[in-house]
PDB file of C-alpha atoms and ligand atoms in Angstrom:
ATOM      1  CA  UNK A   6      97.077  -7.566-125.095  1.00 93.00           C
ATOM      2  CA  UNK A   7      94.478  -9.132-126.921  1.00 95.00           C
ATOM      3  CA  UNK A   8      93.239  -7.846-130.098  1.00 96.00           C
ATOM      4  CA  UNK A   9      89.573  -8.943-131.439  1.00 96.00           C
ATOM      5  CA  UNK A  10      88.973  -7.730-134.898  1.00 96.00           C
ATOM      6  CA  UNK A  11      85.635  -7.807-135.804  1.00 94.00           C
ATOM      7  CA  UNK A  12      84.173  -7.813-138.929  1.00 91.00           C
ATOM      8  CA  UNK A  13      81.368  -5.575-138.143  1.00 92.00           C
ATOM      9  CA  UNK A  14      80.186  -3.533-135.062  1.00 92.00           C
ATOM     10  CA  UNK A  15      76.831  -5.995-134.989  1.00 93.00           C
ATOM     11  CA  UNK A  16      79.264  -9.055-134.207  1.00 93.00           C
ATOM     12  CA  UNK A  17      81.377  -6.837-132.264  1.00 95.00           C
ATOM     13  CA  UNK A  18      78.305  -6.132-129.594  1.00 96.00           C
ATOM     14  CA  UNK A  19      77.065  -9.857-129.966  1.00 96.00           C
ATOM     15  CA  UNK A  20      80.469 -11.170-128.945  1.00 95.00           C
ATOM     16  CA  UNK A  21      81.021  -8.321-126.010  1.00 97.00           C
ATOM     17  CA  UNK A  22      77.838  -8.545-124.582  1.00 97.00           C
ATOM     18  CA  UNK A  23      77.563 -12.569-124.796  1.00 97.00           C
ATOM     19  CA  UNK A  24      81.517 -11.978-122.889  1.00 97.00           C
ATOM     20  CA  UNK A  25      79.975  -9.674-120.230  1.00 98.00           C
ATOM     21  CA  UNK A  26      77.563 -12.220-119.514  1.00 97.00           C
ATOM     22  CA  UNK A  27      79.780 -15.034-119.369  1.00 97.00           C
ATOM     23  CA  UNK A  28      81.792 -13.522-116.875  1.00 97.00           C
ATOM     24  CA  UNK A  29      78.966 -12.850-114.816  1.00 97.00           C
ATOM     25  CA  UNK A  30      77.474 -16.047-114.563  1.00 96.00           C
ATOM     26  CA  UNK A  31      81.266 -17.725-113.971  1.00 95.00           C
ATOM     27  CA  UNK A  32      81.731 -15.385-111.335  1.00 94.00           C
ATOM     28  CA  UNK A  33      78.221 -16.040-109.820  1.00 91.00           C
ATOM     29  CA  UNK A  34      78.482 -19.754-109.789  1.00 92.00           C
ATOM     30  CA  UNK A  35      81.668 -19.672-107.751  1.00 92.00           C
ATOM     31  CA  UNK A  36      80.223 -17.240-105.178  1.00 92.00           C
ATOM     32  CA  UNK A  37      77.593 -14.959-104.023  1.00 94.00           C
ATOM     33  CA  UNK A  38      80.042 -11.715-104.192  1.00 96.00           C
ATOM     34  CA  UNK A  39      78.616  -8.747-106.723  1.00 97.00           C
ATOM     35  CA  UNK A  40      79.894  -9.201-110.040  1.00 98.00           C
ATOM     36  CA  UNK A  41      81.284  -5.059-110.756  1.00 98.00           C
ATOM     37  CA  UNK A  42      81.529  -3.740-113.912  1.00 98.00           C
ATOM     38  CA  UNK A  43      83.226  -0.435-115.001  1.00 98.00           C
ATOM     39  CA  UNK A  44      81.347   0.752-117.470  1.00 98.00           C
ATOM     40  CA  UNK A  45      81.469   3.903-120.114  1.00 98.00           C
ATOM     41  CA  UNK A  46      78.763   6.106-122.409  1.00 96.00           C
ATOM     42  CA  UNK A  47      79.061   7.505-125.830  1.00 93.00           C
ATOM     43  CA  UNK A  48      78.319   5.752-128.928  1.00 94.00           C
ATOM     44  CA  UNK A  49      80.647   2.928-128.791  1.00 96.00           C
ATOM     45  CA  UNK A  50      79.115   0.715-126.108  1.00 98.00           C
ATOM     46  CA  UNK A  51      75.505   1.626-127.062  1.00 97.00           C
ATOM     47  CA  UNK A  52      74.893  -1.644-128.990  1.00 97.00           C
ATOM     48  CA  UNK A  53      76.527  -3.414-126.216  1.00 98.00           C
ATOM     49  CA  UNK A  54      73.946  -2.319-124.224  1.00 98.00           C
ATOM     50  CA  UNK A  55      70.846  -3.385-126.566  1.00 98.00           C
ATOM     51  CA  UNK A  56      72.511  -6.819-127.056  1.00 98.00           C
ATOM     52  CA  UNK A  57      72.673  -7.351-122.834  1.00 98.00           C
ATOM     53  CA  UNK A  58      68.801  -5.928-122.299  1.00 98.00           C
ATOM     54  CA  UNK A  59      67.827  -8.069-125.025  1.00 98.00           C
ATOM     55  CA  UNK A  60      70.049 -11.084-123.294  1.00 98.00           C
ATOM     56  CA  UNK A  61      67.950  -9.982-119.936  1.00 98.00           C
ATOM     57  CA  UNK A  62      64.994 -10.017-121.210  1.00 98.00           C
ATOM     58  CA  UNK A  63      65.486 -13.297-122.989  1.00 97.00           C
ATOM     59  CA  UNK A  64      65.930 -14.446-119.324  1.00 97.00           C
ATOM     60  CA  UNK A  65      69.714 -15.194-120.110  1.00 96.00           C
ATOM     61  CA  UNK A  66      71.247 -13.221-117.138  1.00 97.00           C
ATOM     62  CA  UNK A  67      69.860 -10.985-113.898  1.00 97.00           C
ATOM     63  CA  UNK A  68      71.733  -8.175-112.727  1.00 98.00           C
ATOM     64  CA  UNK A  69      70.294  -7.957-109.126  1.00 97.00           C
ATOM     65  CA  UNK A  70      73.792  -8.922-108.453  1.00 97.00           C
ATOM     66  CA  UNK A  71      75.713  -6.793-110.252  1.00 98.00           C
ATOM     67  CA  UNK A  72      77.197  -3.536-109.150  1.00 98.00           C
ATOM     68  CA  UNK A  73      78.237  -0.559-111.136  1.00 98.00           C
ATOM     69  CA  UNK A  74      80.349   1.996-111.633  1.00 98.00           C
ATOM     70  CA  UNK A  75      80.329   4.590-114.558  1.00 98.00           C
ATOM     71  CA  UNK A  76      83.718   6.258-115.761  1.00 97.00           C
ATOM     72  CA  UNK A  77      82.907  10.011-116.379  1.00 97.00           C
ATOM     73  CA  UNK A  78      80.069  12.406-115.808  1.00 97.00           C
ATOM     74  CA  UNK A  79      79.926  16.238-116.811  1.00 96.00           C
ATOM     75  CA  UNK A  80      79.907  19.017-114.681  1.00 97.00           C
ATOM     76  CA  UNK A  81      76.876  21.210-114.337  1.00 94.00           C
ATOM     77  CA  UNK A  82      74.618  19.827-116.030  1.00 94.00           C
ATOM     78  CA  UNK A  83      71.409  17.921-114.324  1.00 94.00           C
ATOM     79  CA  UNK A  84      71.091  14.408-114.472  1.00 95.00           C
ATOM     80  CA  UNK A  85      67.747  14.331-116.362  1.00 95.00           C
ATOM     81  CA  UNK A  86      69.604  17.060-118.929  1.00 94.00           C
ATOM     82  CA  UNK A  87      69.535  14.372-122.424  1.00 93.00           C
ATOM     83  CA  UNK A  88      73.246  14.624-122.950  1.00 93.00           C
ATOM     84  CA  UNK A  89      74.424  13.596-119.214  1.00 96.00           C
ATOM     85  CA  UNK A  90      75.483  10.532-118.386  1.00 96.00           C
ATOM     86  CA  UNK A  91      73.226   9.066-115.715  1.00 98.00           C
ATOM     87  CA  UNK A  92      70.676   9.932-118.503  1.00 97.00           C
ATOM     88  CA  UNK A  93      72.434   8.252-121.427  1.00 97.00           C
ATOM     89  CA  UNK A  94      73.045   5.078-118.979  1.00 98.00           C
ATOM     90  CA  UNK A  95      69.333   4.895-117.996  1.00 98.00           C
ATOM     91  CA  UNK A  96      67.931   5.228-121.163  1.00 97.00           C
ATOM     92  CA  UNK A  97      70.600   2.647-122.935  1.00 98.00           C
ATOM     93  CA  UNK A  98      70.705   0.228-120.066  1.00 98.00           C
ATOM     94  CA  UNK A  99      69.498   0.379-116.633  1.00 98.00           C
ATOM     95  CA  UNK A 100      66.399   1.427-117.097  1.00 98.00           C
ATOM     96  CA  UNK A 101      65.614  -2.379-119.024  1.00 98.00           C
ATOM     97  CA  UNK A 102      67.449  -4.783-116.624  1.00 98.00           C
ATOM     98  CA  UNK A 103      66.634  -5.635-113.389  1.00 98.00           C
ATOM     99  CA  UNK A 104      69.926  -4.055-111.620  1.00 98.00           C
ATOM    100  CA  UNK A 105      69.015  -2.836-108.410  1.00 98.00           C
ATOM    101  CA  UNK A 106      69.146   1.433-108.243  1.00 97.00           C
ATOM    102  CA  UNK A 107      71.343   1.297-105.237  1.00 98.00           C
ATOM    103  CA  UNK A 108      73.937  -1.062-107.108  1.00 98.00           C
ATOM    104  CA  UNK A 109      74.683   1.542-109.137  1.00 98.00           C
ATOM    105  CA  UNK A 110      77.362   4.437-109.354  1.00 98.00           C
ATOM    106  CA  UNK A 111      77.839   7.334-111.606  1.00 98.00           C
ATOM    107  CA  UNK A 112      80.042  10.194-110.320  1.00 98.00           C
ATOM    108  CA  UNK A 113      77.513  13.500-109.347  1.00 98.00           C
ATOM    109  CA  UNK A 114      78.776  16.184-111.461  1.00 97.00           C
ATOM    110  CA  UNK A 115      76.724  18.919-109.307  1.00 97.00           C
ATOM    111  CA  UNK A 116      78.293  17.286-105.943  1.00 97.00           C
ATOM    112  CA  UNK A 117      78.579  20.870-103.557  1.00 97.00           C
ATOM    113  CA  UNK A 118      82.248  19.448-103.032  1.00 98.00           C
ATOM    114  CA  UNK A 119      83.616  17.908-106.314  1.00 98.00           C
ATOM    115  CA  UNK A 120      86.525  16.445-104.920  1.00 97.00           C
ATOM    116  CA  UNK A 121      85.110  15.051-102.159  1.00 98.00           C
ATOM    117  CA  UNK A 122      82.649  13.502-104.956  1.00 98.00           C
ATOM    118  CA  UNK A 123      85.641  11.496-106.380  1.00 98.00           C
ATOM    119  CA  UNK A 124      87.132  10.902-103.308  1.00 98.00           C
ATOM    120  CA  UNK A 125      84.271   8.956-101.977  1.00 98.00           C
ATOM    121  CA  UNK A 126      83.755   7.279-105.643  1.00 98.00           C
ATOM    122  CA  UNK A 127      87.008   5.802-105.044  1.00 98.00           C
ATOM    123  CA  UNK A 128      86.280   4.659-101.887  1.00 98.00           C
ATOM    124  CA  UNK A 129      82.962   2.738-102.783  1.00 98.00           C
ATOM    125  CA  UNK A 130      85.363   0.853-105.682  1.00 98.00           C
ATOM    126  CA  UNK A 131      87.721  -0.031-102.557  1.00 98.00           C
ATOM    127  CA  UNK A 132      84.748  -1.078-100.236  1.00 98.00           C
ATOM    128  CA  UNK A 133      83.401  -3.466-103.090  1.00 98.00           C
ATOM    129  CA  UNK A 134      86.289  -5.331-103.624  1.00 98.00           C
ATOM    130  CA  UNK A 135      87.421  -3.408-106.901  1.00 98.00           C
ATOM    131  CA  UNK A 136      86.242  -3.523-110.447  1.00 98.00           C
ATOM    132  CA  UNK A 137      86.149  -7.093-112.249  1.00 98.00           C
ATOM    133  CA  UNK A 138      85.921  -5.863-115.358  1.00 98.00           C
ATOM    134  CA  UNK A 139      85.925  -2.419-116.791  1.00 98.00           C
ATOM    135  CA  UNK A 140      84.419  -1.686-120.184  1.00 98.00           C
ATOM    136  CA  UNK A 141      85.873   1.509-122.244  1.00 98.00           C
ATOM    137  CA  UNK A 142      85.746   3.517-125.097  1.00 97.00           C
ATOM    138  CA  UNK A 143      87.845   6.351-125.939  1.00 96.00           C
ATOM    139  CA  UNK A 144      88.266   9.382-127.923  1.00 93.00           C
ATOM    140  CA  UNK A 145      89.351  10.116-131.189  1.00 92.00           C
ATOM    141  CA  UNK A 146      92.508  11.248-129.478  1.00 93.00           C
ATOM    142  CA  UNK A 147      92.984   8.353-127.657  1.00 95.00           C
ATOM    143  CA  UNK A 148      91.796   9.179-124.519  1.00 94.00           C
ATOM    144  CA  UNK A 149      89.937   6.870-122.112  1.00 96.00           C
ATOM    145  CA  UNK A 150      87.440   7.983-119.640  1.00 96.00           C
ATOM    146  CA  UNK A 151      87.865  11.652-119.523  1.00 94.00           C
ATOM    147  CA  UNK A 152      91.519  11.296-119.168  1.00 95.00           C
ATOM    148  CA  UNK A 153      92.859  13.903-121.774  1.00 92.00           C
ATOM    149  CA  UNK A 154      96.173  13.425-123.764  1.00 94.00           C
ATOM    150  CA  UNK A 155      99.071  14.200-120.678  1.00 95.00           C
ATOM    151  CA  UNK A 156      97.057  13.085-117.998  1.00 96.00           C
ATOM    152  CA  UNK A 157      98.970  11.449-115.458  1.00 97.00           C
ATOM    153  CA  UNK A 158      99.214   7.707-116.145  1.00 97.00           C
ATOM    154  CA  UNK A 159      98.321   7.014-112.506  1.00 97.00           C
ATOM    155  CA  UNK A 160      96.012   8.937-112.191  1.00 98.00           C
ATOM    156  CA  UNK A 161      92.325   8.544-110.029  1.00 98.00           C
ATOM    157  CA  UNK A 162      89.170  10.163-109.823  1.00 98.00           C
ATOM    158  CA  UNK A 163      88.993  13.845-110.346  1.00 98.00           C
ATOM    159  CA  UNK A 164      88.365  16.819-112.127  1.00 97.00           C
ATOM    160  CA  UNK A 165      88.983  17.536-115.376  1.00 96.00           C
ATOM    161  CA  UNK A 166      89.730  20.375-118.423  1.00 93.00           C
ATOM    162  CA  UNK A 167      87.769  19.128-121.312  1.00 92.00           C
ATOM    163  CA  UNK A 168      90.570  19.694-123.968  1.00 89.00           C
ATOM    164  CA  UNK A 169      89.134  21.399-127.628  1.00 91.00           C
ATOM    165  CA  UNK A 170      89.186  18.193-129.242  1.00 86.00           C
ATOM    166  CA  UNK A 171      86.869  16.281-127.193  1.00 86.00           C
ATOM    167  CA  UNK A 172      84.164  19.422-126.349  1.00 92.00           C
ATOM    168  CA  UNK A 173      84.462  19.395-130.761  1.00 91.00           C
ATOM    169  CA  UNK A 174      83.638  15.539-130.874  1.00 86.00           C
ATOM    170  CA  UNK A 175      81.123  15.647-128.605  1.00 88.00           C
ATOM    171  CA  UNK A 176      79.207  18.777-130.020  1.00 92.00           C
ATOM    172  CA  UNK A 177      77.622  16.445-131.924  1.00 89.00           C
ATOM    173  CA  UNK A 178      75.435  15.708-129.181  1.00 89.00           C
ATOM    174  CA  UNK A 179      74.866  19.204-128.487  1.00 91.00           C
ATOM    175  CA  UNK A 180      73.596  20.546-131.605  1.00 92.00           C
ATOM    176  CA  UNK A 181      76.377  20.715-132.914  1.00 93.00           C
ATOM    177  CA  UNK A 182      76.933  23.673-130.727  1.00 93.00           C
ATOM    178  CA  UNK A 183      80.481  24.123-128.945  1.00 93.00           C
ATOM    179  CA  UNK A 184      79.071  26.345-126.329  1.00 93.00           C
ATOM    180  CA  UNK A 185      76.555  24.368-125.167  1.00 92.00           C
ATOM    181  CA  UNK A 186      79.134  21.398-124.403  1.00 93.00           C
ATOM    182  CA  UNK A 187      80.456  21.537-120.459  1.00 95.00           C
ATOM    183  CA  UNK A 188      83.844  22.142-120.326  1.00 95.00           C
ATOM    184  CA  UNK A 189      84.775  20.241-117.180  1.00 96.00           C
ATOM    185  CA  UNK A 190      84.020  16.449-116.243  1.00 97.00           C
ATOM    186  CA  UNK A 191      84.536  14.113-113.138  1.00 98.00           C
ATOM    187  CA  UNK A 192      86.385  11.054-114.404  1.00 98.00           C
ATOM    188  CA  UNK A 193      88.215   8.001-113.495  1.00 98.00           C
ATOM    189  CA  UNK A 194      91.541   7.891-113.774  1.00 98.00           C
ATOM    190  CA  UNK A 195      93.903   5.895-116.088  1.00 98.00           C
ATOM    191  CA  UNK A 196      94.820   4.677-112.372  1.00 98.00           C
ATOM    192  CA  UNK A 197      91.632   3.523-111.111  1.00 98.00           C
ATOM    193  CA  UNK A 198      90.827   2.105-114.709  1.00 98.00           C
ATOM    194  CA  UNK A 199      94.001  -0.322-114.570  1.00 98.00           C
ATOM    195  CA  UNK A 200      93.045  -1.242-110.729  1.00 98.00           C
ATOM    196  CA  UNK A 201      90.074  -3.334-113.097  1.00 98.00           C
ATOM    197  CA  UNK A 202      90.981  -7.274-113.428  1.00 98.00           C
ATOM    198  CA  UNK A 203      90.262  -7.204-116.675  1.00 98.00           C
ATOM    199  CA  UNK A 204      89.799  -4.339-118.993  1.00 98.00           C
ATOM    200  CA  UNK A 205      88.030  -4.488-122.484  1.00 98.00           C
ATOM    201  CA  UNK A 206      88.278  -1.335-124.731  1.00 98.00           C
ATOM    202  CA  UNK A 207      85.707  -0.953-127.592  1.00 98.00           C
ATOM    203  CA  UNK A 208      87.750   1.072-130.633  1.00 98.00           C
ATOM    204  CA  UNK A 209      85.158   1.721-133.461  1.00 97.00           C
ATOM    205  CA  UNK A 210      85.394   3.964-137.330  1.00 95.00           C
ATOM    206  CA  UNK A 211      87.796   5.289-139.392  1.00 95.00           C
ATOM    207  CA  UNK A 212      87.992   8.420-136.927  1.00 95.00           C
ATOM    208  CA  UNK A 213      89.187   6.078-134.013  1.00 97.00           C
ATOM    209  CA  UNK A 214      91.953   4.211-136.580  1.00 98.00           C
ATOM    210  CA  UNK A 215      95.277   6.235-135.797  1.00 97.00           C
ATOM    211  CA  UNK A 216      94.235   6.098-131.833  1.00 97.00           C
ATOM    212  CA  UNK A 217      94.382   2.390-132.372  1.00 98.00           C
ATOM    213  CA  UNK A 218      97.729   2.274-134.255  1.00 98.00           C
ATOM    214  CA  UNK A 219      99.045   4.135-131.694  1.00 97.00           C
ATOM    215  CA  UNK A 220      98.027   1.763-129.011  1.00 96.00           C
ATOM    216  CA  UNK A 221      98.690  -1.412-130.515  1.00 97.00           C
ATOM    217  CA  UNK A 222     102.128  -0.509-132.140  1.00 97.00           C
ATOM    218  CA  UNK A 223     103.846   2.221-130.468  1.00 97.00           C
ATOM    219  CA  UNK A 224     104.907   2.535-127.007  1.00 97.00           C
ATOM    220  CA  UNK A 225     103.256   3.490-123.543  1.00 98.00           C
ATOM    221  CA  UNK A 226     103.021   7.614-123.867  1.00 97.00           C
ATOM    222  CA  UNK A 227     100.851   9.933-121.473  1.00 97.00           C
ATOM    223  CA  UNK A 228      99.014  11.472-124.954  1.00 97.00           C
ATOM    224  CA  UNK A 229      97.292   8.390-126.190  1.00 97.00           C
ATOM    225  CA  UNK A 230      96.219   7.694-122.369  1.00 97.00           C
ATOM    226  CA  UNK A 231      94.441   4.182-123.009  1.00 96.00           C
ATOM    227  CA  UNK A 232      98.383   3.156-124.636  1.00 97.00           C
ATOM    228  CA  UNK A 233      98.443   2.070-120.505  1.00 97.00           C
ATOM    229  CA  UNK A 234      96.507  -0.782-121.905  1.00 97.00           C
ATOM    230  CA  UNK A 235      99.941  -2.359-122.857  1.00 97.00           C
ATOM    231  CA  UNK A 236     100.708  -2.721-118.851  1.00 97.00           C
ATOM    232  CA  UNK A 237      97.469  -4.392-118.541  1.00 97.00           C
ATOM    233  CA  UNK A 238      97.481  -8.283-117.499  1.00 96.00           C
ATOM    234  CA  UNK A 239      94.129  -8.766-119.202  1.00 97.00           C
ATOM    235  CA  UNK A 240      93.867  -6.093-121.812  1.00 97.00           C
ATOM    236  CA  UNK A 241      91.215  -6.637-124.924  1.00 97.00           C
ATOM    237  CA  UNK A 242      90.445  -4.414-127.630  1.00 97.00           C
ATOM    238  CA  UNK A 243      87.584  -4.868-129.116  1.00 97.00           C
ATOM    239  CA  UNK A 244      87.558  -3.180-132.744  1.00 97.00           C
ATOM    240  CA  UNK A 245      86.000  -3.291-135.948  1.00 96.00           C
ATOM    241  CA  UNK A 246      87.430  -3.083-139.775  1.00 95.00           C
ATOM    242  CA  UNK A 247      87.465   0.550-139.846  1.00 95.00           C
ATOM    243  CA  UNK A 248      89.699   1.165-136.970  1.00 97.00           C
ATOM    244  CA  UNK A 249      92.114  -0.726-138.419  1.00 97.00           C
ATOM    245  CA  UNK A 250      93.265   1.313-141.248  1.00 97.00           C
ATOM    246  CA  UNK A 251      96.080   3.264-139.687  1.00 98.00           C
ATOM    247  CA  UNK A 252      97.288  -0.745-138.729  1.00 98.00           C
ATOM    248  CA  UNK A 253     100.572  -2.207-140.633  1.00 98.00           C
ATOM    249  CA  UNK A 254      98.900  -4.947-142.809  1.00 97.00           C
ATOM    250  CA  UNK A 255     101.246  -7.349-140.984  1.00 97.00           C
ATOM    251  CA  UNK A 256     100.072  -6.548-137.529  1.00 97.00           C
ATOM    252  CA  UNK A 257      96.372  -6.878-138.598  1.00 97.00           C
ATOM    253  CA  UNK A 258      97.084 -10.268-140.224  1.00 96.00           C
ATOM    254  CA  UNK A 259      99.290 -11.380-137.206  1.00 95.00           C
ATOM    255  CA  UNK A 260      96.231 -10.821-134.501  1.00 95.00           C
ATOM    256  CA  UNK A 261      93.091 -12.376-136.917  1.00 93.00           C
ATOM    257  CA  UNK A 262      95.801 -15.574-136.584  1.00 91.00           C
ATOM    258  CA  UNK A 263      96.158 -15.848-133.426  1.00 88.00           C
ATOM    259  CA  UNK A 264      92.063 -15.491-132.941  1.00 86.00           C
ATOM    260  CA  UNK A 265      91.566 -18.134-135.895  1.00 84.00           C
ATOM    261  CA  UNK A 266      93.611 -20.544-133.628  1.00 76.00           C
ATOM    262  CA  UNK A 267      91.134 -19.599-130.565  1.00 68.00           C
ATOM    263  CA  UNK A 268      89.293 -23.254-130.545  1.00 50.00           C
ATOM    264  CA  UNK A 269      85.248 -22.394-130.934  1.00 52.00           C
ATOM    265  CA  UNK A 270      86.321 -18.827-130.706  1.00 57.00           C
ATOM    266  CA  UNK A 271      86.517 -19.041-126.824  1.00 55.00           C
ATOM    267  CA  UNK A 272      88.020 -16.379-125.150  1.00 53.00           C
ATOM    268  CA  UNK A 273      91.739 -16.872-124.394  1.00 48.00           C
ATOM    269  CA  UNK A 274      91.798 -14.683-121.951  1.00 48.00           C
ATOM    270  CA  UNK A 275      90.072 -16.685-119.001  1.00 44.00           C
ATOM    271  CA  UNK A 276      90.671 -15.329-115.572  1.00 42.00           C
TER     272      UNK A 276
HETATM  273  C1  GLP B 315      83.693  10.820-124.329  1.00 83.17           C
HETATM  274  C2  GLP B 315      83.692   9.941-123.097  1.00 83.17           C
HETATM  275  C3  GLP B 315      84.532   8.706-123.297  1.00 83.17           C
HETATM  276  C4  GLP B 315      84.135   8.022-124.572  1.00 83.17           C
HETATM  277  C5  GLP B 315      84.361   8.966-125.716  1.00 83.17           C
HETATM  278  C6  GLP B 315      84.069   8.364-127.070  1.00 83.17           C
HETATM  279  O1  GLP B 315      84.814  11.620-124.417  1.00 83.17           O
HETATM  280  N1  GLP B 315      84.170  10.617-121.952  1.00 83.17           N
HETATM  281  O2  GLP B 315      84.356   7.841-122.188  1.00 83.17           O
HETATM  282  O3  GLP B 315      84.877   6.851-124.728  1.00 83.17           O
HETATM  283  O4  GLP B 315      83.518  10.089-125.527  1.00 83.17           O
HETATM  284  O5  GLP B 315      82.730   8.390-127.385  1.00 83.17           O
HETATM  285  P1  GLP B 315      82.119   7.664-128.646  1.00 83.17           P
HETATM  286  O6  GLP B 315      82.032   6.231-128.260  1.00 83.17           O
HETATM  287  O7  GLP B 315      80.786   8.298-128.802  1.00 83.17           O
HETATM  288  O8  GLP B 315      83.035   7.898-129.778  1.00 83.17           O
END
C-alpha cells in the first residue's frame, strides 16, 4: 500500500487530480479503449474535482473518452433533490467537462426494482472492461462507499442500512436534521471496489485520523471496511496532516521516506 502524506488538502487535490489525468492520457495513447473511473461524492474529493475542471478547461485533458461510474446513491430521494448524488456529481464535475452524458453511471436510487438496479450496474462495469481506477473516500468509521462496518468483504452492488453514525455525519448536509437524511443507499461493494486496477482512497481531518490508523496499522477486519485496501495490488491513500494523528510517529516518518526517495515525486506505483 502506498501512503501519500500531504502537507495540505490544496497539494493533496493538485497531486490527485494531476494523477487522474496522467493515467488518462497514458491509457489513451496506448489505445482507443474508455479510460473508467470509479468515482465517489462527499467532501473529500470535491477539490479533486475543481482541480480536473480547471485542468479541462485549461485544455489539459478531454473526457469524451472517459466512462464513469459513481459508488453510492440514496434511496428516495430525486436526482435534482441538492443532497443526492447525481446532483452533487453534476454540480462538482460533470456539468464543466466535456464527458459525454451517456458515459456516465450513477446507481438510480428510485429504480421500481432496486436490485435489479445494482444488478445491471454491475453488469455495465463487466461490459466495459472493469474499473481502471476507482477513487474513494470513506467515513469517519471507516467505511468506503456505503459499505457499513460488518459488511461483507466481498461484497457487490446492493442495498443498504444506513448505520446511526453515517445518517449523524451526513446531517450536516441536511440541516443538520437526522430525519431528513435517507436511511437506505444503493452502493458498491467492498467487492466490486477491489475488482478496480488501481484504487486511490482520499482520508482527510482529524475526524478521519483513527479510521486511518486502523487501516494502515492493524489488520484486515469487516468494521473498518476500506482495511480491504491492504489486499489491494495498487492501493494509495491519499491523506493529509490531520489524519495522521492517531498514526505511531514511526509509521508516519517511515512512509514520508519512502516518498522522499520517489525521484521528481513520480508515482511509484505505475501500472
Ligand atoms: C458518505 C459516502 C462515502 C463518503 C463519505 C465521506 O458516507 N457514502 O462515499 O466517502 O460519506 O464523506 P466526506 O468526504 O464528506 O467526509
Amino acid at each position: 500500500m502506498r501512503i501519500l502524506i500531504h502537507k495540505s488538502s490544496k497539494k493533496l487535490n493538485k497531486w490527485l487530480a494531476h494523477h487522474i489525468v496522467r493515467k488518462i492520457k497514458k491509457a489513451q495513447n496506448k489505445s482507443d479503449k474508455p479510460y473508467v473511473l470509479g468515482l465517489p461524492t462527499g467532501s473529500s474529493p470535491e477539490g479533486v474535482y475543481k482541480e480536473l475542471v480547471k485542468l479541462y478547461k485549461a485544455g489539459k485533458i478531454s473526457f469524451k473518452n472517459v466512462i464513469t461510474f459513481n459508488m453510492d446513491e440514496y434511496v428516495g430521494i430525486p436526482e435534482d433533490h441538492p443532497q443526492s448524488y447525481h446532483y452533487f456529481m453534476k454540480y462538482h464535475l460533470f456539468d464543466h467537462i466535456d464527458i459525454p452524458k451517456e458515459n456516465i453511471h450513477i446507481l438510480d436510487g428510485n429504480a421500481k426494482d432496486l436490485k435489479e438496479e445494482c444488478k445491471s450496474f454491475e453488469n455495465k462495469i463487466v461490459a466495459v472492461g472493469g474499473i481502471d481506477l476507482f477513487l474513494g473516500g470513506i467515513g469517519p468509521d471507516g467505511h468506503i462507499a456505503f459499505n457499513e462496518p460488518a459488511s461483507s468483504l466481498s461484497s457487490r452492488t446492493r442495498v443498504k442500512t444506513l448505520t446511526y453514525d453515517t445518517i449523524e455525519a451526513n446531517s450536516r448536509f441536511f440541516d443538520n436534521d437526522i430525519s431528513k437524511v435517507p436511511t437506505t443507499a444503493l452502493t458498491v461493494g467492498v467487492g466490486t471496489v477491489m475488482d478496480a486496477r488501481e484504487l486511490v482512497i482520499i482520508i482527510k481531518g482529524y475526524k478521519k485520523a483513527r479510521a486511518l490508523q486502523k487501516v494502515v496499522e492493524d489488520g484486515v477486519n469487516h468494521m473498518w471496511t476500506v482495511s480491504m485496501l491492504q489486499l489491494h495490488r495498487y492501493g494509495t491513500i491519499c491523506c493529509d496532516d490531520d489524519s495522521t494523528m492517531e498514526l505511531k510517529v514511526g509509521t508516519v516518518k517511515y512512509f514520508k521516506d519512502i516518498e522522499a526517495k520517489a525521484i521528481n515525486n513520480l508515482p511509484v506505483i505505475d501500472i
